[in-house]
Coordinates of C-alpha atoms in Angstrom, one line a residue:
X21 CA 126.5 130.8 135.6
X22 CA 128.1 132.2 132.4
X23 CA 129.9 134.8 134.5
X24 CA 131.7 132.1 136.4
X25 CA 132.7 130.2 133.2
X26 CA 134.4 133.2 131.6
X27 CA 136.5 134.2 134.6
X28 CA 139.7 132.8 136.1
X29 CA 137.9 132.1 139.4
X30 CA 137.0 128.6 140.4
X31 CA 133.7 127.2 139.1
X32 CA 133.4 125.0 142.2
X33 CA 135.7 125.5 145.2
X34 CA 135.9 121.8 146.0
X35 CA 136.8 120.7 142.5
X36 CA 140.5 120.7 143.1
X37 CA 140.1 118.6 146.2
X38 CA 138.0 116.1 144.3
X39 CA 140.7 115.8 141.6
X40 CA 143.4 115.4 144.3
X41 CA 141.4 112.6 146.1
X42 CA 140.7 110.8 142.8
X43 CA 144.4 111.0 141.8
X44 CA 145.4 109.7 145.2
X45 CA 143.0 106.7 144.8
X46 CA 144.3 105.9 141.3
X47 CA 147.9 106.0 142.4
X48 CA 147.0 103.8 145.4
X49 CA 145.7 101.2 142.9
X50 CA 149.2 101.1 141.3
X51 CA 150.9 101.0 144.8
X52 CA 148.8 98.0 145.8
X53 CA 150.7 96.0 143.2
X54 CA 153.4 95.7 145.9
X55 CA 151.4 92.9 147.4
X56 CA 151.0 91.0 144.1
X57 CA 154.0 88.7 144.0
X58 CA 153.5 87.6 140.4
X59 CA 153.2 91.2 139.1
X60 CA 156.3 92.2 141.1
X61 CA 158.3 89.4 139.6
X62 CA 157.2 90.4 136.1
X63 CA 158.2 94.1 136.8
X64 CA 161.5 92.9 138.3
X65 CA 162.3 90.9 135.2
X66 CA 161.4 93.8 132.9
X67 CA 163.6 96.2 135.0
X68 CA 166.5 93.7 135.0
X69 CA 166.2 93.4 131.2
X70 CA 166.3 97.2 130.7
X71 CA 169.4 97.5 133.0
X72 CA 168.0 99.2 136.1
X73 CA 170.4 98.8 139.0
X74 CA 168.9 96.9 142.0
X75 CA 165.6 96.3 140.2
X76 CA 163.7 94.7 143.0
X77 CA 164.7 97.2 145.6
X78 CA 164.0 100.1 143.3
X79 CA 160.6 98.6 142.4
X80 CA 159.7 98.1 146.0
X81 CA 160.7 101.7 146.8
X82 CA 158.6 103.0 143.8
X83 CA 155.5 101.0 144.9
X84 CA 155.9 102.2 148.5
X85 CA 156.1 105.8 147.3
X86 CA 152.9 105.2 145.2
X87 CA 151.1 103.6 148.1
X88 CA 152.0 106.0 150.9
X89 CA 151.9 109.0 148.6
X90 CA 148.5 108.1 147.4
X91 CA 147.2 107.7 150.9
X92 CA 148.6 111.1 151.8
X93 CA 147.0 112.7 148.7
X94 CA 143.6 111.3 149.6
X95 CA 143.9 112.5 153.2
X96 CA 145.4 115.8 152.1
X97 CA 148.5 115.7 154.2
X98 CA 151.9 117.0 153.1
X99 CA 150.6 117.3 149.5
X100 CA 153.3 119.6 148.2
X101 CA 156.0 117.5 149.8
X102 CA 154.7 114.0 148.8
X103 CA 154.3 115.0 145.1
X104 CA 158.1 115.4 144.7
X105 CA 158.9 111.7 145.1
X106 CA 155.8 110.8 143.2
X107 CA 157.0 113.0 140.3
X108 CA 160.5 111.5 140.5
X109 CA 158.9 108.0 140.3
X110 CA 156.8 109.0 137.3
X111 CA 159.9 110.4 135.5
X112 CA 161.8 107.2 136.2
X113 CA 158.9 105.1 134.8
X114 CA 158.8 107.3 131.7
X115 CA 162.6 107.0 131.3
X116 CA 162.7 103.2 131.5
X117 CA 159.3 102.2 130.0
X118 CA 159.0 104.8 127.3
X119 CA 162.7 105.1 126.5
X120 CA 162.7 108.7 127.8
X121 CA 160.0 109.9 125.4
X122 CA 157.9 112.0 127.8
X123 CA 155.0 112.4 125.4
X124 CA 154.8 108.7 124.8
X125 CA 154.7 108.0 128.6
X126 CA 150.9 107.5 128.8
X127 CA 149.6 107.1 132.3
X128 CA 152.9 108.1 133.9
X129 CA 153.1 111.4 132.0
X130 CA 149.5 112.1 133.0
X131 CA 150.2 111.4 136.6
X132 CA 153.3 113.6 136.4
X133 CA 151.3 116.6 135.2
X134 CA 148.7 116.0 138.0
X135 CA 151.4 115.9 140.6
X136 CA 153.1 119.0 139.1
X137 CA 149.8 120.8 139.4
X138 CA 149.7 120.0 143.2
X139 CA 153.3 121.1 143.6
X140 CA 152.5 124.6 142.2

């Protein structure tokens, strides 16, 4: 066991898949907000206040990317392709919600690094 811990090889071959599936499920939870009208209205008001152009359309697009991207991550289809729009969505969230401070982006920054891992 200790020989596996001190090497660069995987400790468990399916560990990365488990993390990918978990990340997909978590991002689906955020994408499901698309169907919560009250939450979408609150987000739209916030995006209007911070000056995002076409806030409702951009919000709907972001939620669709999260929902569809999460499903594709869970299934394991087009992983490297789907993380690109997911990373762009996370960077946009960081830009508008954390005023561009990447290390103060919280969940969005964490998701960005998870998606970056799957890209590489």
